[in-house]
């Protein structure tokens, strides 16, 4: 079954008097449980594509379906709830809440959900912090962590709400190669353990050996899939 | 503590500098507002105490033909007050009324003066039985030169406040009889030309009336007085013995007015000499109850006093009433007016506030100035807080956008911001209010007093005694709440405009 279906996706950015065609008609679908990598040179449209799939940007044309739900039909609140319950984000720049410690950062989405019981929340948070190997750092604030550790917190946070998809735009771009490798391994493990679909972008060929399916894009168009 | 408050609380500590800026503004704002409100309360309280105790009493009785109630210092119209016609009946009520501690019948009004160039000037006089005045308002006046005239003696007490304008207009300096000239009190131009200084010990004035006929009378100046407080207000009034006041207002006689009367009225008037008709209080009462004579103006203008040894037999145009302690002014007013109505006595009781309309408005102006000052602080505080918060919102854009991206609704971010501001406002504003209360008590303890008249108006009396009441506390909380609310509106809009896409950093 497909978690995501993208059809005829286009995105134009007005830039002064000209128009930048960031996406020129993208069609593809992602199966449940996939570990998909979007690859392409700088400026090819990777970020733009992930933002649209993640419902934080709107396409100029085309359709995106998540679990048979057409995104363009939803209002702001529904889209926010969809992001909360169905999508996990891992940002290139880690993006944690500075005033919350590791435990609280991971817990944050569950508290927003409001329908979770205390014990349920505690169990889930602990499971994920254990999974990313940060049990000893639970009480640390983001500023007291290394880049790799922060990205692990972000991964735990992205997965804590049991989303359908985790989106990660160049999750390793700010990390050294050794740390990158461990982060990708972790993502792969969680992908298998939790059966969560992962979509991440990269322009680093090294990263590709961890990928399952690969979608190559260039100048806003898909130029190959493998 | 909910999630929003937890984040808000920690953000306050994380952004200490900004929190402190907002906190200090809130603190200063709340402090100044509290002290300002205390000043206003103290002023109102002091003014009413000083006015009631020094000059008006709690209630005034005036003729019910008097159109407006603001009869004291009505500088705008300056029409003579209507004479109380059945004062004797009113007196009976006042004498027998339980709630009344004391009362003082009097005559108040503007009298005219002519200067050497035959120009017309004026001065306010209050005609009283001086013994009763001093019993009713003990310590209200202080004699600075000369002496207070005796009961039954003719005399006027010039107020220090009125002395200089009188000199400017009349071109002579008023000195009590047998008084010694105190050169230091003279106006500058008089000091320079001492040889030509004209000094006099009496003053000639005539009563003000709607008709042209009045009587000039010459009254000796026995003393110069100063009121205990609020000389800027009461200083307009010079005290005169009641008999001189009545004489000066000895209005028109029948012969002059008859020409303006209708034939039947003329007939009536022709039968008797008006002087005789109105020469006794009893007859006078009869006349006014007779509806066939509709000579309202004539009646009151000819309500001539008996120049008798009993000062109280003559005419008055008002009476000041002091109530016993603990009696409600409102209740007393209602009761007196009911009794007057039931007995058909043509007077009405009004509160001192109504009587001093003009002064009230001066107080209102001072109060308005204070309020304006508070509003200004309010406004400045609001602008600074608004700015700081908006900047804080913009600085935290990517953090807030990230929260939106991972599923926080706009309302969540707004609540977080509101929580942060409310915490600051509660803590620092509360501290400001508390400090304000302390400052108010310190000011009271410091015993600051003034002889400056403008300041006295601000102080509500001689002593600066701001007052803090529970109403002021509530007002302070409301003002603080409004400042917080208004200053957070715009920053909340800024927060509302942050979209999840802002979380994505692009190179
Ligand atoms: N807000 C914008 N306004 C105008 N043009 C934009 C905007 N965002 C992206 N673009 C353009 O759209 C194209 C695709 O950008 P995008 O960021 O999706 O590329 P990318 O593949 O993520 O590149 P990188 O590997 O450098 O991150 C680029 O040409 C970029 O200049
Ligand atoms: Mg990119």
Coordinates of N, CA, C and O in Angstrom, one line a residue, chain B residues 9 21 23 34 56 63 171 191 202 233 262 279 284 299 303 307 324 371 409 465 489:
Chain B
X9 N 7.9 30.1 31.5 CA 8.7 30.4 32.7 C 10.2 30.3 32.4 O 11.0 31.2 32.7
X21 N 13.9 44.1 31.0 CA 13.4 45.4 30.4 C 11.9 45.5 30.6 O 11.4 46.5 31.2
X23 N 10.0 43.8 32.7 CA 9.8 43.8 34.1 C 9.9 45.1 34.7 O 9.1 45.6 35.5
X34 N 0.1 53.3 40.8 CA -0.4 53.2 42.2 C -0.3 54.5 43.0 O -1.2 54.9 43.6
X56 N -18.1 74.8 53.6 CA -19.5 74.6 53.2 C -20.4 73.7 54.1 O -21.6 73.8 54.0
X63 N -32.8 78.8 48.3 CA -34.2 79.0 47.8 C -34.5 78.0 46.7 O -33.6 77.8 45.9
X171 N -6.7 101.0 43.4 CA -5.5 101.8 43.5 C -5.3 102.4 45.0 O -4.8 103.4 45.2
X191 N 5.6 99.4 46.5 CA 6.9 99.6 47.3 C 7.7 100.7 46.7 O 8.4 101.4 47.4
X202 N -11.4 101.5 54.9 CA -12.8 101.1 54.6 C -13.0 100.9 53.2 O -12.2 101.3 52.3
X233 N -9.1 79.1 46.5 CA -10.5 79.0 46.3 C -11.3 79.9 47.2 O -12.0 80.8 46.7
X262 N -48.5 95.3 35.7 CA -49.8 95.2 35.0 C -50.8 96.1 35.8 O -50.6 96.3 37.0
X279 N -42.4 95.2 55.3 CA -41.5 95.5 56.4 C -41.5 94.5 57.6 O -40.7 94.6 58.4
X284 N -44.8 89.4 54.9 CA -44.0 88.9 53.8 C -44.4 87.5 53.4 O -44.7 87.2 52.3
X299 N -41.0 90.5 44.6 CA -41.1 89.9 45.9 C -39.7 89.7 46.5 O -39.4 90.1 47.6
X303 N -37.6 91.7 49.5 CA -37.5 90.9 50.8 C -36.5 91.6 51.7 O -35.4 91.1 51.9
X307 N -33.8 95.7 60.2 CA -32.5 96.0 60.8 C -32.8 96.1 62.3 O -33.1 97.1 62.8
X324 N -24.3 65.6 62.0 CA -23.6 64.8 63.1 C -22.8 63.7 62.5 O -23.1 63.2 61.4
X371 N -4.7 62.1 35.9 CA -5.1 60.9 35.1 C -4.4 60.9 33.8 O -4.0 59.8 33.3
X409 N -0.4 24.2 17.4 CA -1.3 25.1 16.7 C -0.9 26.6 17.1 O -0.2 26.8 18.1
X465 N -1.4 64.0 51.6 CA -1.7 62.7 52.2 C -2.4 61.8 51.2 O -3.6 61.7 51.2
X489 N -1.2 42.4 22.3 CA -2.0 42.2 21.1 C -1.2 42.1 19.8 O -1.2 41.2 19.1

